[in-house]
Amino acid sequence: MNTATRLVPLGLAALLTLTACGSSEQAASDSGVPLVSEGQLTVCVNPPFEPFAYTDESGEVVGLDLDVVGEVAKDLGVELSTKVAAFETMQSGTDLDTGSCDVVASGMTITPEREAKLDFSEPYFDADQGLLVAAGSGITGVDGLAGKTVAVQQATTGETWAEENGLSVVQFEELGLQIKALETGQVDAVVNDIAVLGPYAAGDLEVAATFPTGEQYGIGVKTGNTALLDAVNATLDRIREDGTYDAIYTARIGTAPSTAPAEG
């Protein structure tokens, strides 16, 4: 992905039970892994980013990322607590450094710049960039974007990709605002991770192209928190081996993964 600050809509935040701990003291799971709140693994996410993190009809934040991190919580013997946060404070490591959450997971691509600010797990999802346009627009790739305006999500790898390809971009704080801008004619196209554009490709919108980038998502932990990082990686190994990951992927993406996410 998926680097602009995804601001949290107030209505969404009000639907959630947010748990945060700014104290320097840390609790621990039964396995001895330090956690910001006793008996809980707190994950920061940034919806809407379907199918990785989004709000269902009951107001609960769900998605592939929550399913995967929920398996980590299960292995630690604790409950999963979800906290909505701005993407910028997640990818910058701020939420981890201040003790707002234990892990960050919201379709976050592993990049050298982010690795300087937080520690990443093994990759758990392979991702490429995609192009969403109005149906019948005639735009089928980068060449068709000359003179067009492209919506990007600020601080994401999609924004970086669009700028590197010389596109005229408009920044938005979250995916939902990008889609709205396309639907209302404010922009000609949307660039974001291909996996999150699929749910919008119906009716008046369509996915025009996929751009292979070799990106991979990782779960972030505070720099130096090796105990939690090892626990996350152990869970990722387990769910790959016992079929849980394939089941999660199929349920959230709609097809079985062609290959397991590469390690390293």
mmCIF file of C-alpha atoms in Angstrom:
data_model
loop_
_atom_site.group_PDB
_atom_site.id
_atom_site.type_symbol
_atom_site.label_atom_id
_atom_site.label_comp_id
_atom_site.label_asym_id
_atom_site.label_seq_id
_atom_site.Cartn_x
_atom_site.Cartn_y
_atom_site.Cartn_z
ATOM 1 C CA MET A 1 0.000 0.000 0.000
ATOM 2 C CA ASN A 2 -0.813 -0.012 1.376
ATOM 3 C CA THR A 3 1.815 5.745 3.375
ATOM 4 C CA ALA A 4 -2.213 10.881 3.973
ATOM 5 C CA THR A 5 -3.243 10.932 7.171
ATOM 6 C CA ARG A 6 -6.427 8.919 7.326
ATOM 7 C CA LEU A 7 -8.518 10.994 9.731
ATOM 8 C CA VAL A 8 -11.189 9.213 11.736
ATOM 9 C CA PRO A 9 -14.794 10.252 11.098
ATOM 10 C CA LEU A 10 -16.339 11.283 14.419
ATOM 11 C CA GLY A 11 -19.397 9.155 13.851
ATOM 12 C CA LEU A 12 -17.282 6.070 13.347
ATOM 13 C CA ALA A 13 -15.218 6.720 16.410
ATOM 14 C CA ALA A 14 -18.365 7.076 18.487
ATOM 15 C CA LEU A 15 -19.442 3.597 17.475
ATOM 16 C CA LEU A 16 -16.351 1.991 18.864
ATOM 17 C CA THR A 17 -15.161 1.207 22.338
ATOM 18 C CA LEU A 18 -11.720 2.688 22.248
ATOM 19 C CA THR A 19 -9.034 1.490 24.613
ATOM 20 C CA ALA A 20 -5.775 3.317 25.063
ATOM 21 C CA CYS A 21 -3.082 3.397 27.685
ATOM 22 C CA GLY A 22 -0.648 6.285 27.793
ATOM 23 C CA SER A 23 1.078 5.040 30.908
ATOM 24 C CA SER A 24 4.715 4.069 30.831
ATOM 25 C CA GLU A 25 3.818 0.965 32.831
ATOM 26 C CA GLN A 26 2.975 -2.132 30.844
ATOM 27 C CA ALA A 27 0.943 -5.189 31.628
ATOM 28 C CA ALA A 28 1.862 -8.619 30.329
ATOM 29 C CA SER A 29 0.074 -11.513 28.721
ATOM 30 C CA ASP A 30 0.106 -14.983 30.230
ATOM 31 C CA SER A 31 3.064 -15.702 27.965
ATOM 32 C CA GLY A 32 5.014 -12.791 29.456
ATOM 33 C CA VAL A 33 4.765 -10.535 26.377
ATOM 34 C CA PRO A 34 4.448 -6.869 27.469
ATOM 35 C CA LEU A 35 1.153 -5.198 26.565
ATOM 36 C CA VAL A 36 -0.165 -1.672 27.058
ATOM 37 C CA SER A 37 -3.344 -2.925 28.788
ATOM 38 C CA GLU A 38 -3.714 -5.980 30.970
ATOM 39 C CA GLY A 39 -5.500 -8.870 29.318
ATOM 40 C CA GLN A 40 -5.715 -7.108 25.958
ATOM 41 C CA LEU A 41 -3.801 -6.886 22.717
ATOM 42 C CA THR A 42 -4.566 -3.395 21.427
ATOM 43 C CA VAL A 43 -4.404 -2.891 17.661
ATOM 44 C CA CYS A 44 -4.541 0.467 15.913
ATOM 45 C CA VAL A 45 -6.392 0.431 12.592
ATOM 46 C CA ASN A 46 -7.580 3.037 10.121
ATOM 47 C CA PRO A 47 -10.916 2.266 8.459
ATOM 48 C CA PRO A 48 -12.415 2.520 5.940
ATOM 49 C CA PHE A 49 -9.968 0.196 4.176
ATOM 50 C CA GLU A 50 -12.103 -2.750 3.121
ATOM 51 C CA PRO A 51 -11.480 -5.690 3.183
ATOM 52 C CA PHE A 52 -8.636 -5.154 5.670
ATOM 53 C CA ALA A 53 -10.321 -2.834 8.182
ATOM 54 C CA TYR A 54 -13.859 -1.511 7.873
ATOM 55 C CA THR A 55 -17.019 -1.023 9.915
ATOM 56 C CA ASP A 56 -19.761 -3.611 9.563
ATOM 57 C CA GLU A 57 -23.494 -3.048 9.987
ATOM 58 C CA SER A 58 -23.252 -3.487 13.752
ATOM 59 C CA GLY A 59 -20.612 -0.754 14.051
ATOM 60 C CA GLU A 60 -17.764 -3.178 14.736
ATOM 61 C CA VAL A 61 -14.448 -2.761 12.940
ATOM 62 C CA VAL A 62 -13.739 -6.007 11.092
ATOM 63 C CA GLY A 63 -11.604 -7.236 8.227
ATOM 64 C CA LEU A 64 -8.660 -9.372 7.233
ATOM 65 C CA ASP A 65 -6.232 -7.437 9.416
ATOM 66 C CA LEU A 66 -8.472 -7.831 12.452
ATOM 67 C CA ASP A 67 -8.833 -11.547 11.742
ATOM 68 C CA VAL A 68 -5.062 -12.014 11.584
ATOM 69 C CA VAL A 69 -4.296 -9.930 14.671
ATOM 70 C CA GLY A 70 -7.143 -11.704 16.458
ATOM 71 C CA GLU A 71 -5.216 -14.943 15.977
ATOM 72 C CA VAL A 72 -2.200 -13.293 17.650
ATOM 73 C CA ALA A 73 -4.380 -12.304 20.606
ATOM 74 C CA LYS A 74 -5.730 -15.845 20.844
ATOM 75 C CA ASP A 75 -2.229 -17.298 20.930
ATOM 76 C CA LEU A 76 -1.278 -14.815 23.651
ATOM 77 C CA GLY A 77 -4.347 -15.766 25.688
ATOM 78 C CA VAL A 78 -5.792 -12.225 25.708
ATOM 79 C CA GLU A 79 -8.716 -10.317 24.207
ATOM 80 C CA LEU A 80 -8.344 -8.173 21.089
ATOM 81 C CA SER A 81 -9.031 -4.467 21.575
ATOM 82 C CA THR A 82 -9.448 -2.215 18.535
ATOM 83 C CA LYS A 83 -8.515 1.454 18.397
ATOM 84 C CA VAL A 84 -9.170 3.716 15.412
ATOM 85 C CA ALA A 85 -6.187 5.945 14.639
ATOM 86 C CA ALA A 86 -4.878 8.229 11.922
ATOM 87 C CA PHE A 87 -2.755 6.398 9.386
ATOM 88 C CA GLU A 88 0.046 8.945 9.695
ATOM 89 C CA THR A 89 0.496 8.302 13.426
ATOM 90 C CA MET A 90 0.421 4.576 12.761
ATOM 91 C CA GLN A 91 3.008 4.471 9.989
ATOM 92 C CA SER A 92 5.263 6.986 11.751
ATOM 93 C CA GLY A 93 5.462 4.794 14.857
ATOM 94 C CA THR A 94 3.894 7.483 17.045
ATOM 95 C CA ASP A 95 0.981 5.334 18.235
ATOM 96 C CA LEU A 96 3.403 2.584 19.242
ATOM 97 C CA ASP A 97 5.948 4.876 20.887
ATOM 98 C CA THR A 98 3.301 6.627 23.000
ATOM 99 C CA GLY A 99 1.706 3.391 24.175
ATOM 100 C CA SER A 100 -1.553 3.991 22.355
ATOM 101 C CA CYS A 101 -1.499 0.440 21.015
ATOM 102 C CA ASP A 102 0.596 -2.714 20.891
ATOM 103 C CA VAL A 103 0.457 -3.302 17.143
ATOM 104 C CA VAL A 104 -0.549 -1.391 14.031
ATOM 105 C CA ALA A 105 -2.255 -3.204 11.163
ATOM 106 C CA SER A 106 -4.153 -1.463 8.418
ATOM 107 C CA GLY A 107 -2.894 -2.651 5.056
ATOM 108 C CA MET A 108 0.529 -1.176 5.809
ATOM 109 C CA THR A 109 3.246 -1.806 3.265
ATOM 110 C CA ILE A 110 6.698 -2.616 4.585
ATOM 111 C CA THR A 111 9.090 0.119 3.411
ATOM 112 C CA PRO A 112 12.633 1.099 4.466
ATOM 113 C CA GLU A 113 11.334 4.488 5.643
ATOM 114 C CA ARG A 114 8.798 2.873 7.944
ATOM 115 C CA GLU A 115 11.244 0.237 9.133
ATOM 116 C CA ALA A 116 13.317 3.090 10.549
ATOM 117 C CA LYS A 117 10.375 4.013 12.812
ATOM 118 C CA LEU A 118 8.905 0.639 13.823
ATOM 119 C CA ASP A 119 9.571 -3.092 13.545
ATOM 120 C CA PHE A 120 7.609 -5.171 11.044
ATOM 121 C CA SER A 121 6.475 -8.757 11.175
ATOM 122 C CA GLU A 122 6.981 -11.194 8.356
ATOM 123 C CA PRO A 123 4.843 -10.174 5.349
ATOM 124 C CA TYR A 124 1.307 -11.499 5.476
ATOM 125 C CA PHE A 125 -0.174 -10.104 2.244
ATOM 126 C CA ASP A 126 1.165 -9.373 -1.239
ATOM 127 C CA ALA A 127 -0.191 -6.122 -2.668
ATOM 128 C CA ASP A 128 -0.107 -4.135 -5.914
ATOM 129 C CA GLN A 129 -1.458 -0.729 -6.879
ATOM 130 C CA GLY A 130 -4.715 -0.406 -8.808
ATOM 131 C CA LEU A 131 -6.551 2.179 -10.879
ATOM 132 C CA LEU A 132 -10.272 2.870 -10.341
ATOM 133 C CA VAL A 133 -12.147 4.973 -12.915
ATOM 134 C CA ALA A 134 -15.658 5.779 -14.038
ATOM 135 C CA ALA A 135 -17.142 3.021 -16.166
ATOM 136 C CA GLY A 136 -16.781 3.838 -19.846
ATOM 137 C CA SER A 137 -14.139 6.509 -19.241
ATOM 138 C CA GLY A 138 -11.797 4.945 -21.756
ATOM 139 C CA ILE A 139 -8.901 5.111 -19.289
ATOM 140 C CA THR A 140 -7.054 1.813 -19.253
ATOM 141 C CA GLY A 141 -3.629 2.660 -17.823
ATOM 142 C CA VAL A 142 -1.043 5.310 -17.092
ATOM 143 C CA ASP A 143 -1.031 6.626 -20.656
ATOM 144 C CA GLY A 144 -4.699 7.498 -20.380
ATOM 145 C CA LEU A 145 -4.073 9.668 -17.320
ATOM 146 C CA ALA A 146 -2.230 12.424 -19.184
ATOM 147 C CA GLY A 147 -3.976 15.682 -18.335
ATOM 148 C CA LYS A 148 -6.221 13.907 -15.837
ATOM 149 C CA THR A 149 -6.508 14.377 -12.081
ATOM 150 C CA VAL A 150 -5.833 11.363 -9.849
ATOM 151 C CA ALA A 151 -6.982 10.963 -6.249
ATOM 152 C CA VAL A 152 -4.350 9.480 -3.931
ATOM 153 C CA GLN A 153 -4.330 8.702 -0.245
ATOM 154 C CA GLN A 154 -1.865 10.946 1.504
ATOM 155 C CA ALA A 155 1.260 9.332 2.967
ATOM 156 C CA THR A 156 0.642 6.047 1.147
ATOM 157 C CA THR A 157 2.778 4.141 -1.296
ATOM 158 C CA GLY A 158 0.023 4.762 -3.853
ATOM 159 C CA GLU A 159 0.736 8.469 -3.607
ATOM 160 C CA THR A 160 4.452 7.804 -4.056
ATOM 161 C CA TRP A 161 3.790 5.582 -7.073
ATOM 162 C CA ALA A 162 1.552 8.196 -8.735
ATOM 163 C CA GLU A 163 4.086 10.974 -8.193
ATOM 164 C CA GLU A 164 6.926 8.822 -9.520
ATOM 165 C CA ASN A 165 4.872 8.262 -12.666
ATOM 166 C CA GLY A 166 4.365 11.985 -13.172
ATOM 167 C CA LEU A 167 0.627 12.012 -12.506
ATOM 168 C CA SER A 168 -1.327 15.077 -11.422
ATOM 169 C CA VAL A 169 -2.518 14.122 -7.949
ATOM 170 C CA VAL A 170 -4.961 15.389 -5.357
ATOM 171 C CA GLN A 171 -4.410 14.161 -1.791
ATOM 172 C CA PHE A 172 -7.200 12.788 0.358
ATOM 173 C CA GLU A 173 -7.071 11.675 3.968
ATOM 174 C CA GLU A 174 -8.757 8.303 3.501
ATOM 175 C CA LEU A 175 -9.947 5.863 0.872
ATOM 176 C CA GLY A 176 -13.611 6.761 1.355
ATOM 177 C CA LEU A 177 -12.931 10.378 0.408
ATOM 178 C CA GLN A 178 -11.036 9.269 -2.697
ATOM 179 C CA ILE A 179 -14.021 7.217 -3.843
ATOM 180 C CA LYS A 180 -16.443 10.060 -3.146
ATOM 181 C CA ALA A 181 -14.298 12.455 -5.192
ATOM 182 C CA LEU A 182 -14.398 10.057 -8.156
ATOM 183 C CA GLU A 183 -18.139 9.496 -7.847
ATOM 184 C CA THR A 184 -18.815 13.245 -7.809
ATOM 185 C CA GLY A 185 -16.484 14.050 -10.688
ATOM 186 C CA GLN A 186 -13.895 15.952 -8.658
ATOM 187 C CA VAL A 187 -11.173 13.641 -10.000
ATOM 188 C CA ASP A 188 -10.798 11.388 -13.027
ATOM 189 C CA ALA A 189 -9.306 8.348 -11.319
ATOM 190 C CA VAL A 190 -8.275 6.812 -7.994
ATOM 191 C CA VAL A 191 -4.985 5.078 -7.237
ATOM 192 C CA ASN A 192 -4.766 2.831 -4.186
ATOM 193 C CA ASP A 193 -4.066 -0.792 -3.325
ATOM 194 C CA ILE A 194 -5.820 -3.080 -5.787
ATOM 195 C CA ALA A 195 -7.268 -5.260 -3.019
ATOM 196 C CA VAL A 196 -9.260 -2.360 -1.546
ATOM 197 C CA LEU A 197 -10.544 -1.028 -4.885
ATOM 198 C CA GLY A 198 -12.361 -4.238 -5.825
ATOM 199 C CA PRO A 199 -15.392 -3.673 -3.556
ATOM 200 C CA TYR A 200 -16.076 -0.367 -5.340
ATOM 201 C CA ALA A 201 -15.841 -1.790 -8.867
ATOM 202 C CA ALA A 202 -19.540 -2.086 -9.611
ATOM 203 C CA GLY A 203 -22.137 -0.028 -11.397
ATOM 204 C CA ASP A 204 -20.620 3.324 -12.327
ATOM 205 C CA LEU A 205 -17.022 2.464 -11.367
ATOM 206 C CA GLU A 206 -14.541 -0.087 -12.666
ATOM 207 C CA VAL A 207 -10.959 -1.202 -12.064
ATOM 208 C CA ALA A 208 -9.047 -0.185 -15.193
ATOM 209 C CA ALA A 209 -5.584 -1.544 -14.417
ATOM 210 C CA THR A 210 -3.335 -3.248 -11.897
ATOM 211 C CA PHE A 211 0.242 -2.065 -11.472
ATOM 212 C CA PRO A 212 2.591 -4.718 -10.034
ATOM 213 C CA THR A 213 4.806 -3.132 -7.387
ATOM 214 C CA GLY A 214 6.015 -6.054 -5.275
ATOM 215 C CA GLU A 215 4.582 -4.490 -2.116
ATOM 216 C CA GLN A 216 3.895 -6.572 0.993
ATOM 217 C CA TYR A 217 1.912 -5.779 4.129
ATOM 218 C CA GLY A 218 3.343 -6.273 7.604
ATOM 219 C CA ILE A 219 2.116 -5.902 11.182
ATOM 220 C CA GLY A 220 4.009 -3.181 13.033
ATOM 221 C CA VAL A 221 5.255 -3.238 16.628
ATOM 222 C CA LYS A 222 7.291 -0.744 18.628
ATOM 223 C CA THR A 223 10.970 -0.736 17.728
ATOM 224 C CA GLY A 224 12.828 -3.162 19.963
ATOM 225 C CA ASN A 225 9.748 -5.034 21.213
ATOM 226 C CA THR A 226 11.205 -8.384 20.189
ATOM 227 C CA ALA A 227 8.976 -10.424 22.515
ATOM 228 C CA LEU A 228 5.800 -9.208 20.807
ATOM 229 C CA LEU A 229 7.370 -9.342 17.339
ATOM 230 C CA ASP A 230 8.376 -12.960 17.885
ATOM 231 C CA ALA A 231 4.843 -13.769 19.061
ATOM 232 C CA VAL A 232 3.295 -12.139 15.984
ATOM 233 C CA ASN A 233 5.629 -14.043 13.663
ATOM 234 C CA ALA A 234 4.917 -17.308 15.473
ATOM 235 C CA THR A 235 1.200 -16.792 14.905
ATOM 236 C CA LEU A 236 1.734 -15.965 11.234
ATOM 237 C CA ASP A 237 3.713 -19.185 10.864
ATOM 238 C CA ARG A 238 0.980 -21.174 12.608
ATOM 239 C CA ILE A 239 -1.939 -19.828 10.580
ATOM 240 C CA ARG A 240 -0.069 -20.461 7.332
ATOM 241 C CA GLU A 241 0.619 -24.051 8.340
ATOM 242 C CA ASP A 242 -2.779 -24.992 9.777
ATOM 243 C CA GLY A 243 -4.896 -23.449 6.990
ATOM 244 C CA THR A 244 -6.297 -20.578 9.049
ATOM 245 C CA TYR A 245 -4.678 -17.939 6.845
ATOM 246 C CA ASP A 246 -6.119 -19.469 3.663
ATOM 247 C CA ALA A 247 -9.574 -19.493 5.255
ATOM 248 C CA ILE A 248 -9.282 -15.838 6.342
ATOM 249 C CA TYR A 249 -7.974 -14.773 2.938
ATOM 250 C CA THR A 250 -10.729 -16.586 1.070
ATOM 251 C CA ALA A 251 -13.465 -15.166 3.305
ATOM 252 C CA ARG A 252 -12.245 -11.576 3.017
ATOM 253 C CA ILE A 253 -10.828 -11.438 -0.524
ATOM 254 C CA GLY A 254 -13.246 -13.822 -2.219
ATOM 255 C CA THR A 255 -10.656 -16.164 -3.719
ATOM 256 C CA ALA A 256 -8.037 -18.463 -2.261
ATOM 257 C CA PRO A 257 -4.481 -17.077 -2.204
ATOM 258 C CA SER A 258 -2.437 -18.284 -5.145
ATOM 259 C CA THR A 259 0.629 -18.633 -2.920
ATOM 260 C CA ALA A 260 1.386 -17.996 0.725
ATOM 261 C CA PRO A 261 2.874 -14.563 1.476
ATOM 262 C CA ALA A 262 6.628 -14.647 1.072
ATOM 263 C CA GLU A 263 8.676 -14.538 4.235
ATOM 264 C CA GLY A 264 11.472 -12.077 4.839
#
